[in-house]
PDB file of C-alpha atoms and ligand atoms in Angstrom:
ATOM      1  CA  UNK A   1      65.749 157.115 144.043  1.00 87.00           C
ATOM      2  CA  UNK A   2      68.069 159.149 142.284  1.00 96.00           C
ATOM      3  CA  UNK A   3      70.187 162.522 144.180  1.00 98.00           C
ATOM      4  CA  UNK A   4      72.422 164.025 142.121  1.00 98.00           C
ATOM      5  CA  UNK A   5      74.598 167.292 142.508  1.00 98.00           C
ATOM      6  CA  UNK A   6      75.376 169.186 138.947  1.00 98.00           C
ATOM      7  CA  UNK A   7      78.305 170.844 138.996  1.00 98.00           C
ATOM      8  CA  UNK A   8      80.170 172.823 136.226  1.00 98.00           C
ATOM      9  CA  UNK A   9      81.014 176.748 135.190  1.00 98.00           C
ATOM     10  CA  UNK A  10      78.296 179.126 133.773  1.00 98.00           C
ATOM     11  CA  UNK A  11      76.358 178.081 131.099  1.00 98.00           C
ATOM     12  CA  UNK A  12      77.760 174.621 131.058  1.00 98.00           C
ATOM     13  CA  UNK A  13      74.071 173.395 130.736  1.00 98.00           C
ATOM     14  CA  UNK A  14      73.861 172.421 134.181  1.00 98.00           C
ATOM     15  CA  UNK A  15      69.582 173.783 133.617  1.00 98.00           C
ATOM     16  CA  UNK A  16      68.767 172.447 131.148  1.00 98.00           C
ATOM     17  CA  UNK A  17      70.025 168.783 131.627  1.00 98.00           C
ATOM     18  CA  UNK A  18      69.101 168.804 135.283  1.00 98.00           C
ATOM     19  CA  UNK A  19      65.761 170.203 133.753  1.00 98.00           C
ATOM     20  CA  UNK A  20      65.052 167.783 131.623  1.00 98.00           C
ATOM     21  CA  UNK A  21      66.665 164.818 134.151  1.00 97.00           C
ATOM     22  CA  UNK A  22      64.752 165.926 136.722  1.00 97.00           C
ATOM     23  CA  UNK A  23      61.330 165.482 134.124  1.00 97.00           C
ATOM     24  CA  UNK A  24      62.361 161.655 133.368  1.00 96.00           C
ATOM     25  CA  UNK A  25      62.766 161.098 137.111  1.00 95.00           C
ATOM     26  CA  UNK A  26      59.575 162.730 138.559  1.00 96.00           C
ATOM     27  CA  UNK A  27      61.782 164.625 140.875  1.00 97.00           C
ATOM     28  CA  UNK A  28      62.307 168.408 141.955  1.00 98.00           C
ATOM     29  CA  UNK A  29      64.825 170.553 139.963  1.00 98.00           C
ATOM     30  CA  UNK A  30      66.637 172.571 142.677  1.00 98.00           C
ATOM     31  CA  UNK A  31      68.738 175.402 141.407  1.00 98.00           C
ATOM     32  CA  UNK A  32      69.533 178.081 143.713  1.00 98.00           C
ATOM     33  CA  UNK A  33      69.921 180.602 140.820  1.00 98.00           C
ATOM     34  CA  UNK A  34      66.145 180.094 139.983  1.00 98.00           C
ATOM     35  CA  UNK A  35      65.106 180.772 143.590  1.00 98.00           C
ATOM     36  CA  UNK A  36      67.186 183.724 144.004  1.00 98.00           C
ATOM     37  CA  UNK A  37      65.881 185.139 140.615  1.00 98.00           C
ATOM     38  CA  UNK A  38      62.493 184.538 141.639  1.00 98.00           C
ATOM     39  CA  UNK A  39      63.161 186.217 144.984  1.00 98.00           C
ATOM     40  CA  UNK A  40      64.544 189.010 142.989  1.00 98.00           C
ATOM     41  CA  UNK A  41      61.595 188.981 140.832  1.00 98.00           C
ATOM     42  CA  UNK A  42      59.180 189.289 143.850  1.00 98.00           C
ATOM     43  CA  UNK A  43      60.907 192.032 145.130  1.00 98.00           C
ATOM     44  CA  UNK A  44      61.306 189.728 148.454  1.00 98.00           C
ATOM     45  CA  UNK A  45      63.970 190.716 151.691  1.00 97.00           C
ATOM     46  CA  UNK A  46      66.295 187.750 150.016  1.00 97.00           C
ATOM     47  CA  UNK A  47      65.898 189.037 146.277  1.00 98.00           C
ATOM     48  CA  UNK A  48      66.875 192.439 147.541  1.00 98.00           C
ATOM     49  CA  UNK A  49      69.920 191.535 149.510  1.00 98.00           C
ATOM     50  CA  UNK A  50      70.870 188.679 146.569  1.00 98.00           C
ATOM     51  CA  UNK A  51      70.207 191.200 143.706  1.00 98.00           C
ATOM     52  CA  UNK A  52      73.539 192.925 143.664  1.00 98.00           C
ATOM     53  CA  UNK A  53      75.844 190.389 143.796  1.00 98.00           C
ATOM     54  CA  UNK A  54      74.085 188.396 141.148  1.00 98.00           C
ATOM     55  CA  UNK A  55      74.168 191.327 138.533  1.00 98.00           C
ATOM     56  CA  UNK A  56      77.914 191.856 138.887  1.00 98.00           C
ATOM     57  CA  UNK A  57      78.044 187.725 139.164  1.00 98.00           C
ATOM     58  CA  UNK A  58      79.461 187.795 142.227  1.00 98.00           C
ATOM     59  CA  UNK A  59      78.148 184.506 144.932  1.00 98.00           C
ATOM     60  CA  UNK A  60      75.538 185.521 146.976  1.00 98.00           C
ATOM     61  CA  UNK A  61      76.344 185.730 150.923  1.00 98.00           C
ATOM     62  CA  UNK A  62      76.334 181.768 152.270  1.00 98.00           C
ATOM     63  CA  UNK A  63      74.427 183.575 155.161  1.00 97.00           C
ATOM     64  CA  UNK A  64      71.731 183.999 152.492  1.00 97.00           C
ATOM     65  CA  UNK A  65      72.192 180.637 150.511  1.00 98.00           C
ATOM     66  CA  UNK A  66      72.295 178.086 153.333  1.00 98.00           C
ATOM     67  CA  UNK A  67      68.971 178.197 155.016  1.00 96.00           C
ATOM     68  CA  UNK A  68      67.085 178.478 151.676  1.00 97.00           C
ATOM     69  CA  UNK A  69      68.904 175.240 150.560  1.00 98.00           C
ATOM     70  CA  UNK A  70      67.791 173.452 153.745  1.00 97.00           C
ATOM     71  CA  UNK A  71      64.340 174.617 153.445  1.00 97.00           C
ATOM     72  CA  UNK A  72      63.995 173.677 149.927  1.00 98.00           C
ATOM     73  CA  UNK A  73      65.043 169.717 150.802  1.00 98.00           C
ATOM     74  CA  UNK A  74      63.088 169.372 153.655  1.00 96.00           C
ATOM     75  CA  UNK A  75      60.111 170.144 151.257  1.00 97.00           C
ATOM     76  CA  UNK A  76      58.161 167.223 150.959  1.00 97.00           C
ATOM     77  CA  UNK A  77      58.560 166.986 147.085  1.00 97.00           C
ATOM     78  CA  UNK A  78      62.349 166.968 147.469  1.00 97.00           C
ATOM     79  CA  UNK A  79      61.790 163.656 149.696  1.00 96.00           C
ATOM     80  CA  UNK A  80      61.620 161.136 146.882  1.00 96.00           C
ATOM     81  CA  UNK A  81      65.244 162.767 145.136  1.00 97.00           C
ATOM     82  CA  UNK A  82      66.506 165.792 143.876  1.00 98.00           C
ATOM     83  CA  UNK A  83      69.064 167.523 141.274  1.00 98.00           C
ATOM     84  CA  UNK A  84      70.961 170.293 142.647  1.00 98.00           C
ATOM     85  CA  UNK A  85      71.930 172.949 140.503  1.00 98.00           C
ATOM     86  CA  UNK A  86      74.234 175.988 141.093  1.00 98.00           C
ATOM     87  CA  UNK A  87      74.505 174.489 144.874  1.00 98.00           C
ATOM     88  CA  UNK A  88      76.994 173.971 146.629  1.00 98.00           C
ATOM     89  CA  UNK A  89      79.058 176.423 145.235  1.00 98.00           C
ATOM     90  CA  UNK A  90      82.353 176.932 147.411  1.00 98.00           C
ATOM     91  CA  UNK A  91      83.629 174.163 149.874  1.00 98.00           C
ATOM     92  CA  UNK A  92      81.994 175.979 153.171  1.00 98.00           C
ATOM     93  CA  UNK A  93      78.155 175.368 150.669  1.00 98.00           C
ATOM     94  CA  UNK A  94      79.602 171.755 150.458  1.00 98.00           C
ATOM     95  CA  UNK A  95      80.511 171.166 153.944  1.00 98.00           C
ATOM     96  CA  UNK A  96      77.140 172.746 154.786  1.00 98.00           C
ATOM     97  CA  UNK A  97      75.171 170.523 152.380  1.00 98.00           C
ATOM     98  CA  UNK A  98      77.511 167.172 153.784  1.00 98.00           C
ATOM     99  CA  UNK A  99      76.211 168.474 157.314  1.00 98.00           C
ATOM    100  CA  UNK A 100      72.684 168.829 156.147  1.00 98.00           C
ATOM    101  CA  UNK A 101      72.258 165.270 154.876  1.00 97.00           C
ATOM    102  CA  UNK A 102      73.505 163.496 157.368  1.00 97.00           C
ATOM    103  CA  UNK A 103      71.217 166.002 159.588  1.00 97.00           C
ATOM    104  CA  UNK A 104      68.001 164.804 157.220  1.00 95.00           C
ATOM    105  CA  UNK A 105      69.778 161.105 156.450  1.00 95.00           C
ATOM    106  CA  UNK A 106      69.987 161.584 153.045  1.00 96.00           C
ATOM    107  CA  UNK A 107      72.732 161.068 150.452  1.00 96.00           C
ATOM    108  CA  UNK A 108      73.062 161.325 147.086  1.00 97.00           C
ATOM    109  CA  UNK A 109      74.357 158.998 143.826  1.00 96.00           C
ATOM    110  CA  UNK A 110      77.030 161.693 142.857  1.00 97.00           C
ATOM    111  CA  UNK A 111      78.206 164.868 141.428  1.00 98.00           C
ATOM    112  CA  UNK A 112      77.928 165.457 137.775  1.00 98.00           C
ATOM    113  CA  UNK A 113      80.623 167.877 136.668  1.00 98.00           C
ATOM    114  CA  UNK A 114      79.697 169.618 132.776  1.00 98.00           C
ATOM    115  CA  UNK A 115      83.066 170.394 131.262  1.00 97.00           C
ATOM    116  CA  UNK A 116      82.455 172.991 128.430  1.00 98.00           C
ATOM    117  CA  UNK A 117      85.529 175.741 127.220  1.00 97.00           C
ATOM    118  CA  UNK A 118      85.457 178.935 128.571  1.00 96.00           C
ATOM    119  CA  UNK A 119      85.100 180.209 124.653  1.00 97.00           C
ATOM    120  CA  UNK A 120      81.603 178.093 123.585  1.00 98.00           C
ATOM    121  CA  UNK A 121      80.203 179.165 126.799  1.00 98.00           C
ATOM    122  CA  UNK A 122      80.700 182.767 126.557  1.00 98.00           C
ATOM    123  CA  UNK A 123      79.133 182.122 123.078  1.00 98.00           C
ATOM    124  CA  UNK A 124      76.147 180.299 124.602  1.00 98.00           C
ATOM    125  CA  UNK A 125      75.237 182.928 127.324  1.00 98.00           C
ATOM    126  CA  UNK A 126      75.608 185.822 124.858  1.00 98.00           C
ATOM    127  CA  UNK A 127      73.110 184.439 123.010  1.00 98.00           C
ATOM    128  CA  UNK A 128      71.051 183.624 125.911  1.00 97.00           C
ATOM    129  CA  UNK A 129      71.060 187.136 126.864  1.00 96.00           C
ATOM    130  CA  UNK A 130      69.898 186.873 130.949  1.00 97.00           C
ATOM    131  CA  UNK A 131      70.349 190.273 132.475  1.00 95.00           C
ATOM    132  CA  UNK A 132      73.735 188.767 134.142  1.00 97.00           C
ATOM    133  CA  UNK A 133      74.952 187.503 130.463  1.00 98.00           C
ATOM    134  CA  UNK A 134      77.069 190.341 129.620  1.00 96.00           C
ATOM    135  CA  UNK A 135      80.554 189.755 128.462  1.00 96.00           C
ATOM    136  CA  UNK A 136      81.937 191.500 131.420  1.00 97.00           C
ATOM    137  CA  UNK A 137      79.126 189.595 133.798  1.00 98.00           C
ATOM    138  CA  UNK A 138      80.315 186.279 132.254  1.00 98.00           C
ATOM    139  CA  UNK A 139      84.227 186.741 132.649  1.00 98.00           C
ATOM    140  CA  UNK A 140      83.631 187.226 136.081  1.00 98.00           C
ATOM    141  CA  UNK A 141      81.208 184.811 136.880  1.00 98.00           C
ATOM    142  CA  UNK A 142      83.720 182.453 134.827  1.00 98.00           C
ATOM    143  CA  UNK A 143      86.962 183.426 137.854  1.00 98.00           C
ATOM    144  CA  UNK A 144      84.503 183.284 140.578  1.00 98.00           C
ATOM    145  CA  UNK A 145      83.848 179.823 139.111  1.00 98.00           C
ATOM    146  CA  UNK A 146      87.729 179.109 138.969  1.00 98.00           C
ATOM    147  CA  UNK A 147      88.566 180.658 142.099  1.00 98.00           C
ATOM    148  CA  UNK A 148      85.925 179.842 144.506  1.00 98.00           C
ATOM    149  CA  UNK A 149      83.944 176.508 142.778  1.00 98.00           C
ATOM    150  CA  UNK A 150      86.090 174.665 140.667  1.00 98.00           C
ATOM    151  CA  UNK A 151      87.821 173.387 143.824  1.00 98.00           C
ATOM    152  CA  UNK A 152      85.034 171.239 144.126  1.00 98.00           C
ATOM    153  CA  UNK A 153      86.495 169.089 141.494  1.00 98.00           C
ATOM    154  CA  UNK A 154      88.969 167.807 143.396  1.00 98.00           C
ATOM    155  CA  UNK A 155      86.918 167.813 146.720  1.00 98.00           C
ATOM    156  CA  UNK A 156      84.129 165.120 145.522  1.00 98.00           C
ATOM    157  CA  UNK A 157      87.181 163.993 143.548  1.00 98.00           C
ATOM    158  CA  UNK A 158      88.742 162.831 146.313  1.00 98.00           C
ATOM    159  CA  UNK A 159      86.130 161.196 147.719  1.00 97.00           C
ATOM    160  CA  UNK A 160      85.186 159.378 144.698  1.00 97.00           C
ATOM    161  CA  UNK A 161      82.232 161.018 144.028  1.00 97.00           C
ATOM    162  CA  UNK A 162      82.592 162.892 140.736  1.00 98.00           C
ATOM    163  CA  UNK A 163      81.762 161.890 137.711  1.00 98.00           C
ATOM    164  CA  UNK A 164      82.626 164.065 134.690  1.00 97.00           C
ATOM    165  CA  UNK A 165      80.607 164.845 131.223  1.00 98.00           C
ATOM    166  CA  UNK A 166      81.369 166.097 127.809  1.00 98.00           C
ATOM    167  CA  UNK A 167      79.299 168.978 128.565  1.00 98.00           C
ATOM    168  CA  UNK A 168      80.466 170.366 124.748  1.00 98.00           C
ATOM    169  CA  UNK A 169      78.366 168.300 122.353  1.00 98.00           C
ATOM    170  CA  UNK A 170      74.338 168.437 121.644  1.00 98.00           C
ATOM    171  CA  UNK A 171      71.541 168.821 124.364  1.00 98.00           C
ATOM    172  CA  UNK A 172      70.348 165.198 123.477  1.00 98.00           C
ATOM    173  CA  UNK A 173      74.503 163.877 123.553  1.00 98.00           C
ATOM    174  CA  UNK A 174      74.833 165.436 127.077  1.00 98.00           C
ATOM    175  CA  UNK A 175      71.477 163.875 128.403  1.00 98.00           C
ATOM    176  CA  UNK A 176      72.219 160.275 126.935  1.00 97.00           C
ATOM    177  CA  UNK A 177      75.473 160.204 128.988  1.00 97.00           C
ATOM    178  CA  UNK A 178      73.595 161.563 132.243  1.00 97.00           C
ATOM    179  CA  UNK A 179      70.875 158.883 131.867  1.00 95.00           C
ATOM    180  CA  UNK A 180      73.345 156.057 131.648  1.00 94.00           C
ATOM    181  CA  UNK A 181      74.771 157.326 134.971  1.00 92.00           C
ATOM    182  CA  UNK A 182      71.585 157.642 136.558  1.00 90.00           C
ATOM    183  CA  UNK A 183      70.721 154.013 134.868  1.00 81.00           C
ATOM    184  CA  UNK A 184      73.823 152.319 135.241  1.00 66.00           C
TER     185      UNK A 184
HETATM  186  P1  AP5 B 201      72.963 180.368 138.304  1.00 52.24           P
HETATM  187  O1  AP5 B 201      71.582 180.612 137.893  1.00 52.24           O
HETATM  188  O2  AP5 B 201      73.318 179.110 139.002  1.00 52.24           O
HETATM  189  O3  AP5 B 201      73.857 180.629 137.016  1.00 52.24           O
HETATM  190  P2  AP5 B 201      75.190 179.965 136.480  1.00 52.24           P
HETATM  191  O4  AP5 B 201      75.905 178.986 137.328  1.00 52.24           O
HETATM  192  O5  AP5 B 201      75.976 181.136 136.035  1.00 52.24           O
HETATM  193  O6  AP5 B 201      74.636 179.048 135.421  1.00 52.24           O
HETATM  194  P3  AP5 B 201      73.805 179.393 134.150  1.00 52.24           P
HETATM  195  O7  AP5 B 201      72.343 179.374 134.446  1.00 52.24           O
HETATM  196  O8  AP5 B 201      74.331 180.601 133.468  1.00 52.24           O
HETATM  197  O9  AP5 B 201      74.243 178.155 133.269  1.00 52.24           O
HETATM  198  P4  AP5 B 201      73.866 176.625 133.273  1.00 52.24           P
HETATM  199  O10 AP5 B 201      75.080 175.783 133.482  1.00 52.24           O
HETATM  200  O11 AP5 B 201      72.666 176.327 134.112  1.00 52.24           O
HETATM  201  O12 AP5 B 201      73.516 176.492 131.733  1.00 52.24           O
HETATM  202  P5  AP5 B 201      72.100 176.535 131.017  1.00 52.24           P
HETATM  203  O13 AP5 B 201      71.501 175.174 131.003  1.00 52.24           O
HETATM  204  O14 AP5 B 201      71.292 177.660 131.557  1.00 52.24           O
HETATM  205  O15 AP5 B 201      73.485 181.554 139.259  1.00 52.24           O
HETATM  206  C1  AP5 B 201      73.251 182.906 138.938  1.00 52.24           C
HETATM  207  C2  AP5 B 201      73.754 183.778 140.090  1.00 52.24           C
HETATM  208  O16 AP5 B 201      73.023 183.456 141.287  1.00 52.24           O
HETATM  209  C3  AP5 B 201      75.226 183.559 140.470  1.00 52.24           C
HETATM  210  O17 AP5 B 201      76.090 184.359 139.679  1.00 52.24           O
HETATM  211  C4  AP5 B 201      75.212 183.980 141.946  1.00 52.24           C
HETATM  212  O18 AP5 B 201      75.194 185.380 142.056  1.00 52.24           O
HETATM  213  C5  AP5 B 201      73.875 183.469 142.433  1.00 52.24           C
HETATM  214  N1  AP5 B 201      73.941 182.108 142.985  1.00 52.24           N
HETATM  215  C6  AP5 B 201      73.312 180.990 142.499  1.00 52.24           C
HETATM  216  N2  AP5 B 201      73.593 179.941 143.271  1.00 52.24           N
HETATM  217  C7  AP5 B 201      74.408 180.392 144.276  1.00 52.24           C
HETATM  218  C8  AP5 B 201      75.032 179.756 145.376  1.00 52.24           C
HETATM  219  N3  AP5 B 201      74.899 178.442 145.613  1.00 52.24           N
HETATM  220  N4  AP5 B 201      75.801 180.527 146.185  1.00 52.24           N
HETATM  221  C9  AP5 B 201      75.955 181.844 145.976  1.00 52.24           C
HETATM  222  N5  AP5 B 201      75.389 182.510 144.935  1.00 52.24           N
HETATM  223  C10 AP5 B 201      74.622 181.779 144.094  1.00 52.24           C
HETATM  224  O19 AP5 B 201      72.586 176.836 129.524  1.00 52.24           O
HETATM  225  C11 AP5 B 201      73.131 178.077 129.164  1.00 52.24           C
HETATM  226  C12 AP5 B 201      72.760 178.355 127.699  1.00 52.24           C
HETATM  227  O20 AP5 B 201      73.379 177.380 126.865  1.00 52.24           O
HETATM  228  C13 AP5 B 201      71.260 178.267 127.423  1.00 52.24           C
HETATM  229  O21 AP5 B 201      70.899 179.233 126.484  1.00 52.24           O
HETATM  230  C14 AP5 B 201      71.091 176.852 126.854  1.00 52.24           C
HETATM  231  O22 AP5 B 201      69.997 176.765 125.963  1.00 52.24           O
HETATM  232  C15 AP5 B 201      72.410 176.650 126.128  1.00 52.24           C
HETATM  233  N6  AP5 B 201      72.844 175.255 126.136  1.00 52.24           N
HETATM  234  C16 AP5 B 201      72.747 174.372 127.158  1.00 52.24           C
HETATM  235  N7  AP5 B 201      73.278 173.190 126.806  1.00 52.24           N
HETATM  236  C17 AP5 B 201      73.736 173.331 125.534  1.00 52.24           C
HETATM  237  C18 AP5 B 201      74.392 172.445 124.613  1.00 52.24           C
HETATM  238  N8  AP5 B 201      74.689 171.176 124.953  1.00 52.24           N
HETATM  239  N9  AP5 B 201      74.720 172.933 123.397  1.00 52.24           N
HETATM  240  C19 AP5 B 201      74.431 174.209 123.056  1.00 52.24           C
HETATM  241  N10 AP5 B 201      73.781 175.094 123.870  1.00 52.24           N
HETATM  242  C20 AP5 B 201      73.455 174.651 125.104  1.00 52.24           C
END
């Protein structure tokens, strides 16, 4: 059974490796960003309130985050494990989520936290080009990330639960160290 929590700034690679991860394992991919851009996408009550703040790469509302979350792990594909991505993503999402598992009796192995410099991933996301990977987009989403979900860190550090990743060397570098956590 493997629950995992990916953690990390903008274009850290939190996707793709919990992507891929997720593949290996036979297990759902959550990532709130996908869900909200597919709510955007279908033009849906959520993706209309979410749209705004994701294009200037501000958080979305935890009024509109938190019951989607729940929903989505009370899915019966999310009972055999999950990968979070993009979730929690302030300390009220991670008190929420803590509340949520005990709720469902679930916990989860640990939280993965991609370390990449700001520099290579303003690099990465330019080239990426999403319609929120502007350099202006990206700075901000970068200090929302500092101010409002890098104190994460030292929450699951505290509690023993993070474990950090060289998030700056190749795709296949990155996944080889998540595998050996998930295989220890
Ligand atoms: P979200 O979709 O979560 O975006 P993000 O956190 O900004 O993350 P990214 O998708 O940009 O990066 P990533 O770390 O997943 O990297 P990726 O693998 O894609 O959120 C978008 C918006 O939704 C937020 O701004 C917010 O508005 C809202 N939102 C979402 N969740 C929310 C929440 N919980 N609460 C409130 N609001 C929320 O890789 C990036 C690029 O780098 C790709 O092109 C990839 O190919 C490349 N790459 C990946 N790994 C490597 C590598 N090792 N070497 C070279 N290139 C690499």
């Amino acid at each position: 059974m493997v629950r995992l929590i990916f953690l990390g700034p903008p274009g850290a690679g939190k996707g793709t490796q919990a992507q891929l991860l997720a593949k290996n394992c036979s297990i759902p991919h959550i990532s709130t960003g996908d869900i909200l851009r597919s709510a955007v996408n279908q033009q849906t009550e959520l993706g209309m309130k979410a749209q705004s703040y994701m294009d200037q790469g501000e958080l979305v509302p935890d009024a509109l985050i938190l019951d989607m979350v729940g929903d989505r792990l009370g899915q019966d594909d999310a009972q055999p494990g999950w990968i979070l991505d993009g979730f929690p993503r302030n300390v009220s999402q991670a008190k929420f989520l803590d509340d949520l598992l005990e709720k469902i009796e679930q916990s989860y192995d640990c939280v993965v936290n991609l370390d990449v410099p700001d520099e290579i991933i303003i690099a990465r996301l330019l080239e990426r080009g999403r319609k929120d990977d502007n350099e202006e987009v990206i700075r901000h989403r970068l200090s929302v990330y500092r101010e409002q979900t890098s104190p994460l860190i030292d929450f699951y550090r505290d509690r023993q639960q993070l474990v950090s990743v060289n998030g700056n060397q190749p795709v296949d570098e990155v996944s080889s160290a998540l595998e050996q956590i998930v295989q220890p």
